[in-house]
PDB file of C-alpha atoms and ligand atoms in Angstrom:
ATOM      1  CA  MET A   1     -13.656  25.123 -11.321  1.00 91.00           C
ATOM      2  CA  LYS A   2     -11.192  22.443 -12.567  1.00 94.00           C
ATOM      3  CA  ILE A   3     -10.882  18.966 -11.041  1.00 96.00           C
ATOM      4  CA  GLU A   4      -7.559  17.036 -11.804  1.00 96.00           C
ATOM      5  CA  VAL A   5      -7.229  13.404 -10.763  1.00 97.00           C
ATOM      6  CA  ALA A   6      -3.779  12.042 -10.069  1.00 96.00           C
ATOM      7  CA  LYS A   7      -2.677   9.582 -12.780  1.00 94.00           C
ATOM      8  CA  TYR A   8      -1.492   7.065 -10.119  1.00 93.00           C
ATOM      9  CA  ALA A   9      -4.412   7.515  -7.767  1.00 93.00           C
ATOM     10  CA  GLY A  10      -5.718   4.221  -6.394  1.00 90.00           C
ATOM     11  CA  PHE A  11      -4.671   0.523  -6.428  1.00 91.00           C
ATOM     12  CA  CYS A  12      -1.032  -0.318  -7.133  1.00 92.00           C
ATOM     13  CA  PHE A  13      -0.116  -3.401  -9.107  1.00 93.00           C
ATOM     14  CA  GLY A  14       0.286  -5.691  -5.942  1.00 94.00           C
ATOM     15  CA  VAL A  15      -2.963  -4.584  -4.279  1.00 93.00           C
ATOM     16  CA  LYS A  16      -4.939  -4.881  -7.512  1.00 94.00           C
ATOM     17  CA  ARG A  17      -3.657  -8.418  -7.917  1.00 96.00           C
ATOM     18  CA  ALA A  18      -4.418  -9.373  -4.333  1.00 96.00           C
ATOM     19  CA  VAL A  19      -7.959  -7.969  -4.444  1.00 95.00           C
ATOM     20  CA  GLN A  20      -8.656  -9.775  -7.791  1.00 95.00           C
ATOM     21  CA  LEU A  21      -7.401 -13.029  -6.277  1.00 96.00           C
ATOM     22  CA  ALA A  22      -9.684 -12.551  -3.289  1.00 96.00           C
ATOM     23  CA  PHE A  23     -12.755 -11.914  -5.427  1.00 96.00           C
ATOM     24  CA  GLU A  24     -11.984 -14.804  -7.787  1.00 96.00           C
ATOM     25  CA  THR A  25     -11.397 -17.159  -4.768  1.00 97.00           C
ATOM     26  CA  ALA A  26     -14.706 -16.030  -3.296  1.00 95.00           C
ATOM     27  CA  ARG A  27     -16.440 -16.817  -6.589  1.00 96.00           C
ATOM     28  CA  ASP A  28     -14.914 -20.212  -7.026  1.00 95.00           C
ATOM     29  CA  SER A  29     -14.865 -21.742  -3.568  1.00 93.00           C
ATOM     30  CA  ARG A  30     -17.433 -23.806  -1.991  1.00 90.00           C
ATOM     31  CA  ASN A  31     -15.590 -23.932   1.373  1.00 91.00           C
ATOM     32  CA  PRO A  32     -15.000 -21.054   3.858  1.00 94.00           C
ATOM     33  CA  VAL A  33     -12.442 -18.402   2.717  1.00 97.00           C
ATOM     34  CA  TYR A  34     -10.277 -16.406   5.035  1.00 97.00           C
ATOM     35  CA  THR A  35      -7.778 -13.631   4.725  1.00 96.00           C
ATOM     36  CA  LEU A  36      -5.106 -13.135   7.415  1.00 93.00           C
ATOM     37  CA  GLY A  37      -5.953  -9.634   8.405  1.00 90.00           C
ATOM     38  CA  PRO A  38      -8.002  -7.350   6.071  1.00 91.00           C
ATOM     39  CA  ILE A  39      -6.961  -7.934   2.330  1.00 91.00           C
ATOM     40  CA  ILE A  40      -6.358  -4.191   2.056  1.00 86.00           C
ATOM     41  CA  HIS A  41      -6.840  -1.182   4.307  1.00 81.00           C
ATOM     42  CA  ASN A  42     -10.127  -0.214   2.795  1.00 82.00           C
ATOM     43  CA  PRO A  43     -13.337  -0.811   4.778  1.00 83.00           C
ATOM     44  CA  GLU A  44     -15.570  -0.764   1.618  1.00 83.00           C
ATOM     45  CA  VAL A  45     -13.605  -3.594  -0.085  1.00 88.00           C
ATOM     46  CA  VAL A  46     -13.278  -5.677   3.038  1.00 91.00           C
ATOM     47  CA  ALA A  47     -17.102  -5.366   3.683  1.00 93.00           C
ATOM     48  CA  GLU A  48     -17.892  -6.373   0.029  1.00 93.00           C
ATOM     49  CA  LEU A  49     -15.693  -9.438   0.354  1.00 94.00           C
ATOM     50  CA  GLU A  50     -17.372 -10.413   3.619  1.00 95.00           C
ATOM     51  CA  ARG A  51     -20.679 -10.173   1.835  1.00 95.00           C
ATOM     52  CA  ARG A  52     -19.286 -12.714  -0.608  1.00 95.00           C
ATOM     53  CA  GLY A  53     -18.113 -14.956   2.132  1.00 94.00           C
ATOM     54  CA  VAL A  54     -14.483 -13.920   2.723  1.00 96.00           C
ATOM     55  CA  LYS A  55     -13.846 -13.390   6.356  1.00 95.00           C
ATOM     56  CA  ALA A  56     -10.836 -11.429   7.651  1.00 95.00           C
ATOM     57  CA  VAL A  57      -9.256 -13.146  10.642  1.00 94.00           C
ATOM     58  CA  ALA A  58      -6.395 -11.848  12.982  1.00 90.00           C
ATOM     59  CA  ASP A  59      -5.331 -15.293  14.208  1.00 89.00           C
ATOM     60  CA  PRO A  60      -4.961 -18.224  11.873  1.00 86.00           C
ATOM     61  CA  ARG A  61      -5.029 -20.746  14.597  1.00 87.00           C
ATOM     62  CA  GLY A  62      -8.865 -20.790  14.758  1.00 85.00           C
ATOM     63  CA  ILE A  63      -9.156 -21.877  11.061  1.00 91.00           C
ATOM     64  CA  ARG A  64     -10.067 -25.494  10.886  1.00 89.00           C
ATOM     65  CA  ALA A  65     -10.925 -25.903   7.095  1.00 93.00           C
ATOM     66  CA  GLY A  66     -11.162 -24.021   3.818  1.00 95.00           C
ATOM     67  CA  THR A  67      -8.899 -21.555   1.984  1.00 97.00           C
ATOM     68  CA  VAL A  68      -6.674 -18.958   3.382  1.00 97.00           C
ATOM     69  CA  ILE A  69      -5.595 -15.970   1.327  1.00 97.00           C
ATOM     70  CA  ILE A  70      -2.174 -14.406   2.036  1.00 96.00           C
ATOM     71  CA  ARG A  71      -2.454 -10.744   1.426  1.00 93.00           C
ATOM     72  CA  SER A  72      -0.022  -8.519  -0.477  1.00 93.00           C
ATOM     73  CA  HIS A  73       2.267  -7.823   2.609  1.00 92.00           C
ATOM     74  CA  GLY A  74       3.102 -11.577   2.841  1.00 95.00           C
ATOM     75  CA  VAL A  75       3.410 -13.564   6.031  1.00 95.00           C
ATOM     76  CA  HIS A  76       6.134 -15.031   8.240  1.00 95.00           C
ATOM     77  CA  PRO A  77       7.256 -18.454   6.809  1.00 96.00           C
ATOM     78  CA  ASP A  78       6.166 -20.085  10.034  1.00 95.00           C
ATOM     79  CA  VAL A  79       2.541 -19.096   9.454  1.00 94.00           C
ATOM     80  CA  ILE A  80       2.747 -20.680   5.897  1.00 95.00           C
ATOM     81  CA  ALA A  81       4.185 -23.860   7.432  1.00 95.00           C
ATOM     82  CA  ALA A  82       1.514 -23.988  10.082  1.00 93.00           C
ATOM     83  CA  LEU A  83      -1.256 -23.594   7.507  1.00 94.00           C
ATOM     84  CA  GLN A  84       0.171 -26.255   5.278  1.00 95.00           C
ATOM     85  CA  LYS A  85       0.537 -28.619   8.229  1.00 94.00           C
ATOM     86  CA  ARG A  86      -3.166 -28.313   8.857  1.00 92.00           C
ATOM     87  CA  GLY A  87      -4.043 -29.123   5.250  1.00 94.00           C
ATOM     88  CA  LEU A  88      -5.533 -25.732   4.487  1.00 96.00           C
ATOM     89  CA  ARG A  89      -5.612 -24.485   0.957  1.00 96.00           C
ATOM     90  CA  ILE A  90      -3.423 -21.431   0.504  1.00 97.00           C
ATOM     91  CA  ILE A  91      -3.796 -18.696  -2.198  1.00 97.00           C
ATOM     92  CA  ASP A  92      -0.715 -16.658  -2.048  1.00 96.00           C
ATOM     93  CA  ALA A  93      -1.554 -12.983  -2.914  1.00 96.00           C
ATOM     94  CA  THR A  94       1.838 -11.741  -1.739  1.00 97.00           C
ATOM     95  CA  CYS A  95       2.967  -8.915  -4.104  1.00 95.00           C
ATOM     96  CA  PRO A  96       5.755 -10.276  -6.317  1.00 96.00           C
ATOM     97  CA  PHE A  97       7.912  -7.333  -5.317  1.00 95.00           C
ATOM     98  CA  VAL A  98       7.438  -8.340  -1.616  1.00 97.00           C
ATOM     99  CA  THR A  99       8.282 -11.859  -2.592  1.00 97.00           C
ATOM    100  CA  LYS A 100      11.510 -10.643  -4.183  1.00 97.00           C
ATOM    101  CA  ALA A 101      12.452  -8.883  -0.983  1.00 98.00           C
ATOM    102  CA  GLN A 102      11.748 -12.063   0.969  1.00 98.00           C
ATOM    103  CA  ARG A 103      14.048 -14.027  -1.353  1.00 98.00           C
ATOM    104  CA  ALA A 104      16.766 -11.352  -0.979  1.00 98.00           C
ATOM    105  CA  ALA A 105      16.450 -11.646   2.841  1.00 98.00           C
ATOM    106  CA  ALA A 106      16.908 -15.435   2.714  1.00 98.00           C
ATOM    107  CA  GLU A 107      19.837 -15.099   0.338  1.00 98.00           C
ATOM    108  CA  LEU A 108      21.651 -12.687   2.611  1.00 98.00           C
ATOM    109  CA  ARG A 109      20.898 -14.871   5.569  1.00 98.00           C
ATOM    110  CA  ASP A 110      22.400 -17.863   3.647  1.00 98.00           C
ATOM    111  CA  GLU A 111      25.454 -15.885   2.883  1.00 97.00           C
ATOM    112  CA  GLY A 112      25.933 -15.782   6.658  1.00 97.00           C
ATOM    113  CA  ARG A 113      25.309 -12.097   6.963  1.00 97.00           C
ATOM    114  CA  GLN A 114      23.383 -10.324   9.716  1.00 97.00           C
ATOM    115  CA  VAL A 115      20.362  -8.918   7.805  1.00 97.00           C
ATOM    116  CA  ILE A 116      19.284  -5.318   8.485  1.00 96.00           C
ATOM    117  CA  ILE A 117      15.703  -4.431   7.480  1.00 97.00           C
ATOM    118  CA  VAL A 118      15.027  -0.772   6.977  1.00 95.00           C
ATOM    119  CA  GLY A 119      11.273  -0.276   7.730  1.00 93.00           C
ATOM    120  CA  GLU A 120       8.578   0.037  10.318  1.00 90.00           C
ATOM    121  CA  PRO A 121       9.065  -2.638  13.042  1.00 93.00           C
ATOM    122  CA  HIS A 122       5.402  -3.452  13.418  1.00 91.00           C
ATOM    123  CA  HIS A 123       4.265  -3.345   9.750  1.00 90.00           C
ATOM    124  CA  PRO A 124       3.123  -6.852   8.587  1.00 91.00           C
ATOM    125  CA  GLU A 125       5.498  -6.869   5.619  1.00 94.00           C
ATOM    126  CA  VAL A 126       8.501  -6.227   7.834  1.00 96.00           C
ATOM    127  CA  VAL A 127       7.361  -8.850  10.391  1.00 95.00           C
ATOM    128  CA  ALA A 128       7.127 -11.385   7.587  1.00 96.00           C
ATOM    129  CA  LEU A 129      10.503 -10.326   6.032  1.00 97.00           C
ATOM    130  CA  LYS A 130      12.169 -10.849   9.436  1.00 97.00           C
ATOM    131  CA  GLY A 131      11.055 -14.523   9.264  1.00 97.00           C
ATOM    132  CA  TYR A 132      13.186 -14.840   6.188  1.00 98.00           C
ATOM    133  CA  ALA A 133      16.102 -12.831   7.412  1.00 97.00           C
ATOM    134  CA  GLY A 134      17.159 -15.172  10.180  1.00 95.00           C
ATOM    135  CA  PRO A 135      17.270 -14.859  14.041  1.00 94.00           C
ATOM    136  CA  ASP A 136      20.100 -12.303  14.249  1.00 95.00           C
ATOM    137  CA  SER A 137      18.436  -9.927  11.838  1.00 96.00           C
ATOM    138  CA  VAL A 138      17.532  -6.407  13.074  1.00 95.00           C
ATOM    139  CA  ILE A 139      14.967  -3.788  11.988  1.00 96.00           C
ATOM    140  CA  PHE A 140      16.153  -0.326  11.576  1.00 93.00           C
ATOM    141  CA  ASN A 141      13.680   2.479  11.832  1.00 88.00           C
ATOM    142  CA  ASP A 142      15.454   5.595  13.131  1.00 78.00           C
ATOM    143  CA  GLN A 143      16.957   4.374  16.300  1.00 82.00           C
ATOM    144  CA  PRO A 144      20.520   2.865  16.355  1.00 81.00           C
ATOM    145  CA  VAL A 145      20.765  -0.847  16.212  1.00 86.00           C
ATOM    146  CA  PRO A 146      23.507  -3.382  17.164  1.00 87.00           C
ATOM    147  CA  ILE A 147      25.418  -4.169  13.986  1.00 90.00           C
ATOM    148  CA  LYS A 148      27.961  -6.980  13.130  1.00 93.00           C
ATOM    149  CA  PRO A 149      30.968  -6.381  10.691  1.00 93.00           C
ATOM    150  CA  ARG A 150      29.342  -8.365   7.943  1.00 96.00           C
ATOM    151  CA  ILE A 151      25.864  -7.316   7.122  1.00 96.00           C
ATOM    152  CA  GLY A 152      23.158  -7.494   4.307  1.00 97.00           C
ATOM    153  CA  VAL A 153      20.744  -4.559   3.888  1.00 96.00           C
ATOM    154  CA  LEU A 154      17.350  -4.263   2.332  1.00 97.00           C
ATOM    155  CA  SER A 155      14.134  -2.484   3.108  1.00 95.00           C
ATOM    156  CA  GLN A 156      10.364  -2.696   3.452  1.00 94.00           C
ATOM    157  CA  THR A 157       9.145  -2.019  -0.135  1.00 92.00           C
ATOM    158  CA  THR A 158       7.529   1.265   0.722  1.00 86.00           C
ATOM    159  CA  VAL A 159      10.369   3.148   2.460  1.00 87.00           C
ATOM    160  CA  SER A 160      11.481   6.295   0.820  1.00 82.00           C
ATOM    161  CA  GLU A 161      14.844   6.502  -1.025  1.00 82.00           C
ATOM    162  CA  ASP A 162      15.976   9.165   1.354  1.00 83.00           C
ATOM    163  CA  ASP A 163      15.286   6.998   4.355  1.00 86.00           C
ATOM    164  CA  PHE A 164      17.095   4.033   2.821  1.00 91.00           C
ATOM    165  CA  VAL A 165      20.116   6.132   1.910  1.00 92.00           C
ATOM    166  CA  THR A 166      20.267   7.587   5.463  1.00 89.00           C
ATOM    167  CA  ALA A 167      20.192   4.108   6.883  1.00 90.00           C
ATOM    168  CA  LEU A 168      23.077   2.976   4.591  1.00 91.00           C
ATOM    169  CA  LEU A 169      25.228   5.915   5.555  1.00 90.00           C
ATOM    170  CA  ALA A 170      24.665   5.001   9.225  1.00 86.00           C
ATOM    171  CA  PHE A 171      25.722   1.327   8.677  1.00 84.00           C
ATOM    172  CA  GLY A 172      28.513   2.152   6.329  1.00 79.00           C
ATOM    173  CA  LYS A 173      30.633   3.572   9.171  1.00 80.00           C
ATOM    174  CA  ARG A 174      30.280   0.504  11.411  1.00 86.00           C
ATOM    175  CA  ALA A 175      30.250  -2.664   9.050  1.00 90.00           C
ATOM    176  CA  THR A 176      33.160  -3.727   6.961  1.00 91.00           C
ATOM    177  CA  ASP A 177      31.421  -6.002   4.444  1.00 95.00           C
ATOM    178  CA  ILE A 178      27.994  -4.868   3.123  1.00 95.00           C
ATOM    179  CA  HIS A 179      25.798  -6.541   0.635  1.00 96.00           C
ATOM    180  CA  ILE A 180      22.820  -4.226  -0.397  1.00 96.00           C
ATOM    181  CA  PHE A 181      19.624  -5.189  -2.058  1.00 97.00           C
ATOM    182  CA  ASN A 182      17.419  -2.412  -3.274  1.00 94.00           C
ATOM    183  CA  THR A 183      13.860  -3.694  -2.550  1.00 95.00           C
ATOM    184  CA  ILE A 184      12.161  -0.331  -2.713  1.00 92.00           C
ATOM    185  CA  CYS A 185       9.043  -0.488  -4.900  1.00 90.00           C
ATOM    186  CA  ASN A 186       8.788   2.697  -6.931  1.00 86.00           C
ATOM    187  CA  ALA A 187       5.009   2.709  -7.099  1.00 91.00           C
ATOM    188  CA  THR A 188       4.923   4.436  -3.767  1.00 86.00           C
ATOM    189  CA  GLN A 189       7.594   7.038  -4.743  1.00 87.00           C
ATOM    190  CA  ILE A 190       5.889   7.831  -7.966  1.00 92.00           C
ATOM    191  CA  ARG A 191       2.538   8.244  -6.302  1.00 93.00           C
ATOM    192  CA  GLN A 192       4.046  10.518  -3.640  1.00 91.00           C
ATOM    193  CA  ARG A 193       6.016  12.693  -6.142  1.00 93.00           C
ATOM    194  CA  GLU A 194       3.036  13.016  -8.343  1.00 96.00           C
ATOM    195  CA  THR A 195       0.739  13.958  -5.386  1.00 96.00           C
ATOM    196  CA  MET A 196       3.117  16.739  -4.389  1.00 96.00           C
ATOM    197  CA  GLU A 197       3.204  18.206  -7.903  1.00 97.00           C
ATOM    198  CA  LEU A 198      -0.537  18.049  -8.143  1.00 98.00           C
ATOM    199  CA  ALA A 199      -0.909  19.779  -4.790  1.00 98.00           C
ATOM    200  CA  LYS A 200       1.340  22.539  -5.901  1.00 98.00           C
ATOM    201  CA  ARG A 201      -0.928  23.386  -8.927  1.00 97.00           C
ATOM    202  CA  SER A 202      -4.298  22.879  -6.959  1.00 98.00           C
ATOM    203  CA  ASP A 203      -6.010  25.179  -4.480  1.00 98.00           C
ATOM    204  CA  VAL A 204      -7.565  22.358  -2.508  1.00 98.00           C
ATOM    205  CA  MET A 205      -6.487  18.718  -2.220  1.00 98.00           C
ATOM    206  CA  ILE A 206      -8.881  15.681  -1.625  1.00 98.00           C
ATOM    207  CA  VAL A 207      -7.171  12.553  -0.558  1.00 98.00           C
ATOM    208  CA  VAL A 208      -9.222   9.407  -0.803  1.00 97.00           C
ATOM    209  CA  GLY A 209      -8.620   6.219   1.227  1.00 93.00           C
ATOM    210  CA  GLY A 210      -9.120   4.239   4.376  1.00 88.00           C
ATOM    211  CA  ARG A 211      -8.310   6.050   7.646  1.00 88.00           C
ATOM    212  CA  ASN A 212      -6.239   2.991   8.683  1.00 80.00           C
ATOM    213  CA  SER A 213      -4.131   3.156   5.400  1.00 82.00           C
ATOM    214  CA  ALA A 214      -0.667   4.450   6.197  1.00 80.00           C
ATOM    215  CA  ASN A 215       0.101   5.309   2.620  1.00 85.00           C
ATOM    216  CA  THR A 216      -3.015   7.311   2.270  1.00 91.00           C
ATOM    217  CA  SER A 217      -2.229   9.300   5.467  1.00 90.00           C
ATOM    218  CA  ARG A 218       1.221   9.922   4.051  1.00 88.00           C
ATOM    219  CA  LEU A 219      -0.254  11.415   0.840  1.00 94.00           C
ATOM    220  CA  ALA A 220      -2.384  13.817   2.991  1.00 95.00           C
ATOM    221  CA  GLU A 221       0.720  14.861   4.988  1.00 93.00           C
ATOM    222  CA  LEU A 222       2.646  15.596   1.793  1.00 93.00           C
ATOM    223  CA  CYS A 223      -0.198  17.722   0.445  1.00 96.00           C
ATOM    224  CA  LYS A 224      -0.168  19.707   3.752  1.00 96.00           C
ATOM    225  CA  LYS A 225       3.639  19.937   3.581  1.00 94.00           C
ATOM    226  CA  VAL A 226       3.382  21.943   0.360  1.00 95.00           C
ATOM    227  CA  GLY A 227       0.950  24.273   2.159  1.00 96.00           C
ATOM    228  CA  LYS A 228      -2.273  23.278   0.555  1.00 97.00           C
ATOM    229  CA  PRO A 229      -5.699  22.918   2.364  1.00 98.00           C
ATOM    230  CA  THR A 230      -6.111  19.089   2.421  1.00 98.00           C
ATOM    231  CA  ARG A 231      -9.147  16.993   3.203  1.00 98.00           C
ATOM    232  CA  SER A 232      -9.102  13.151   3.708  1.00 98.00           C
ATOM    233  CA  VAL A 233     -12.194  11.227   2.967  1.00 97.00           C
ATOM    234  CA  GLU A 234     -13.034   7.521   2.775  1.00 94.00           C
ATOM    235  CA  THR A 235     -16.092   7.981   0.597  1.00 94.00           C
ATOM    236  CA  GLU A 236     -17.996  10.779  -1.277  1.00 97.00           C
ATOM    237  CA  ARG A 237     -20.499  10.966   1.471  1.00 97.00           C
ATOM    238  CA  GLU A 238     -17.965  12.938   3.746  1.00 98.00           C
ATOM    239  CA  LEU A 239     -17.465  15.690   1.175  1.00 98.00           C
ATOM    240  CA  ARG A 240     -18.685  19.216   1.990  1.00 98.00           C
ATOM    241  CA  ALA A 241     -19.503  21.959  -0.405  1.00 97.00           C
ATOM    242  CA  ALA A 242     -17.737  24.682   1.894  1.00 97.00           C
ATOM    243  CA  TRP A 243     -14.345  22.964   1.354  1.00 97.00           C
ATOM    244  CA  PHE A 244     -14.299  24.130  -2.247  1.00 97.00           C
ATOM    245  CA  LYS A 245     -15.364  27.776  -1.752  1.00 95.00           C
ATOM    246  CA  GLY A 246     -13.072  30.134  -3.802  1.00 95.00           C
ATOM    247  CA  ALA A 247     -11.114  27.171  -5.235  1.00 96.00           C
ATOM    248  CA  CYS A 248     -10.266  27.413  -8.965  1.00 96.00           C
ATOM    249  CA  LYS A 249      -8.661  23.992  -9.031  1.00 96.00           C
ATOM    250  CA  VAL A 250      -9.185  20.773  -6.966  1.00 97.00           C
ATOM    251  CA  GLY A 251      -6.707  17.942  -7.032  1.00 98.00           C
ATOM    252  CA  VAL A 252      -7.738  14.444  -6.127  1.00 98.00           C
ATOM    253  CA  THR A 253      -5.439  11.702  -5.171  1.00 97.00           C
ATOM    254  CA  ALA A 254      -5.924   8.294  -3.584  1.00 96.00           C
ATOM    255  CA  GLY A 255      -3.920   5.716  -1.573  1.00 93.00           C
ATOM    256  CA  ALA A 256      -2.773   2.327  -2.970  1.00 91.00           C
ATOM    257  CA  SER A 257      -5.761   0.688  -1.362  1.00 87.00           C
ATOM    258  CA  THR A 258      -8.517   2.798  -2.784  1.00 92.00           C
ATOM    259  CA  PRO A 259     -10.637   1.305  -5.492  1.00 92.00           C
ATOM    260  CA  ALA A 260     -11.023   3.460  -8.786  1.00 92.00           C
ATOM    261  CA  ALA A 261     -14.857   3.232  -8.270  1.00 92.00           C
ATOM    262  CA  THR A 262     -14.588   5.122  -5.003  1.00 93.00           C
ATOM    263  CA  VAL A 263     -12.362   7.741  -6.582  1.00 96.00           C
ATOM    264  CA  ARG A 264     -14.939   8.107  -9.462  1.00 95.00           C
ATOM    265  CA  ARG A 265     -17.799   8.545  -6.958  1.00 96.00           C
ATOM    266  CA  VAL A 266     -15.733  11.238  -5.137  1.00 97.00           C
ATOM    267  CA  VAL A 267     -15.071  13.272  -8.373  1.00 96.00           C
ATOM    268  CA  LYS A 268     -18.741  12.868  -9.229  1.00 96.00           C
ATOM    269  CA  ARG A 269     -19.745  14.201  -5.987  1.00 97.00           C
ATOM    270  CA  ILE A 270     -17.296  17.209  -6.017  1.00 97.00           C
ATOM    271  CA  ARG A 271     -18.762  18.176  -9.491  1.00 95.00           C
ATOM    272  CA  GLU A 272     -22.278  18.045  -7.958  1.00 95.00           C
ATOM    273  CA  LEU A 273     -21.330  20.079  -4.926  1.00 96.00           C
ATOM    274  CA  THR A 274     -19.581  22.747  -7.132  1.00 94.00           C
ATOM    275  CA  ASN A 275     -21.818  22.634 -10.119  1.00 87.00           C
ATOM    276  CA  THR A 276     -18.778  21.666 -12.252  1.00 83.00           C
ATOM    277  CA  ASN A 277     -19.526  20.085 -15.626  1.00 75.00           C
ATOM    278  CA  ALA A 278     -17.402  17.131 -16.787  1.00 65.00           C
ATOM    279  CA  GLY A 279     -16.916  18.533 -20.222  1.00 53.00           C
ATOM    280  CA  ASP A 280     -13.287  19.899 -19.825  1.00 46.00           C
ATOM    281  CA  ARG A 281     -10.898  17.758 -21.961  1.00 42.00           C
ATOM    282  CA  GLU A 282      -8.038  17.886 -19.512  1.00 42.00           C
ATOM    283  CA  ARG A 283     -10.150  16.776 -16.696  1.00 46.00           C
ATOM    284  CA  ARG A 284     -11.701  13.951 -18.706  1.00 44.00           C
ATOM    285  CA  ARG A 285      -8.291  12.709 -19.790  1.00 42.00           C
ATOM    286  CA  SER A 286      -6.904  12.599 -16.275  1.00 47.00           C
ATOM    287  CA  PHE A 287     -10.069  10.888 -15.053  1.00 44.00           C
ATOM    288  CA  ASP A 288     -10.171   8.279 -17.854  1.00 41.00           C
ATOM    289  CA  ARG A 289      -6.561   7.185 -17.027  1.00 45.00           C
ATOM    290  CA  LEU A 290      -7.955   5.510 -13.839  1.00 40.00           C
ATOM    291  CA  PRO A 291      -7.993   1.698 -14.261  1.00 39.00           C
ATOM    292  CA  ASN A 292     -11.107  -0.288 -13.720  1.00 39.00           C
ATOM    293  CA  HIS A 293     -11.337  -2.557 -10.765  1.00 37.00           C
TER     294      HIS A 293
HETATM  295 FE1  F3S B 301       3.615  -4.280  -4.267  1.00 63.33          FE
HETATM  296 FE2  F3S B 301       4.656  -1.905  -4.550  1.00 63.33          FE
HETATM  297 FE3  F3S B 301       2.074  -2.188  -4.246  1.00 63.33          FE
HETATM  298  S1  F3S B 301       5.454  -3.599  -3.251  1.00 63.33           S
HETATM  299  S2  F3S B 301       1.782  -4.005  -3.029  1.00 63.33           S
HETATM  300  S3  F3S B 301       3.319  -2.813  -5.992  1.00 63.33           S
HETATM  301  S4  F3S B 301       3.313  -0.600  -3.334  1.00 63.33           S
END
């Protein structure tokens, strides 16, 4: 049986950077270290950071002293201002692509436009973006929203190109003056496209990642969409030999918040369960492409 690991499985650039900053801060700090919400949607990484003294808190108001790490989604500017006012040290791990979207939102607001954000209303990145987009900004998911004649449009970094184009077509009929910023990060698109291609040439797909990770769940949905039996696991301990019965080829992919070490352990366990050797050149090549974290 062959095992092929997706080339883009695991951490994206922004998540990798945020996790590295969190581990470095834990190593170098003598004072308490906090993250506003879990640094990534991966319980293993969050637990490891906690063992090293980094605590995830939902509400920053309880933090009296120490260092606060801003995760890759970014936060509302009011939160930053409140942390600064209390004299807390801030490590900004906002993904540079998200920062670019925040700057674009502020630019559109300063042009006097109503800013439309295409994205999930409760996603932390969108909540933060709205803070830069001004009080009359609106979030477009799939429901109609009130639109002024002069607008600026951008999106959550992880929306699909199709959804963004659909939104633009809807606004195009109503606004007379539109300034568009393309703030989509293609890491998500590339991973999703690659996952679908891998699913097409596999008999079984294994999707590795936290159950609370939206982008991991989306990968599993896409695999099912191409009609392939798909199993989602957080760790190798959940794998079962019966899932691979009769399969000639297993595809493995992982969400943006899944460490490469977890993917490696999953592949190793699949090999054990299926008595598959690691000698095949193709398999080794795709496996070795995984970056180290
Ligand atoms: Fe950044 Fe794109 Fe990842 S916006 S956090 S590199 S999905």
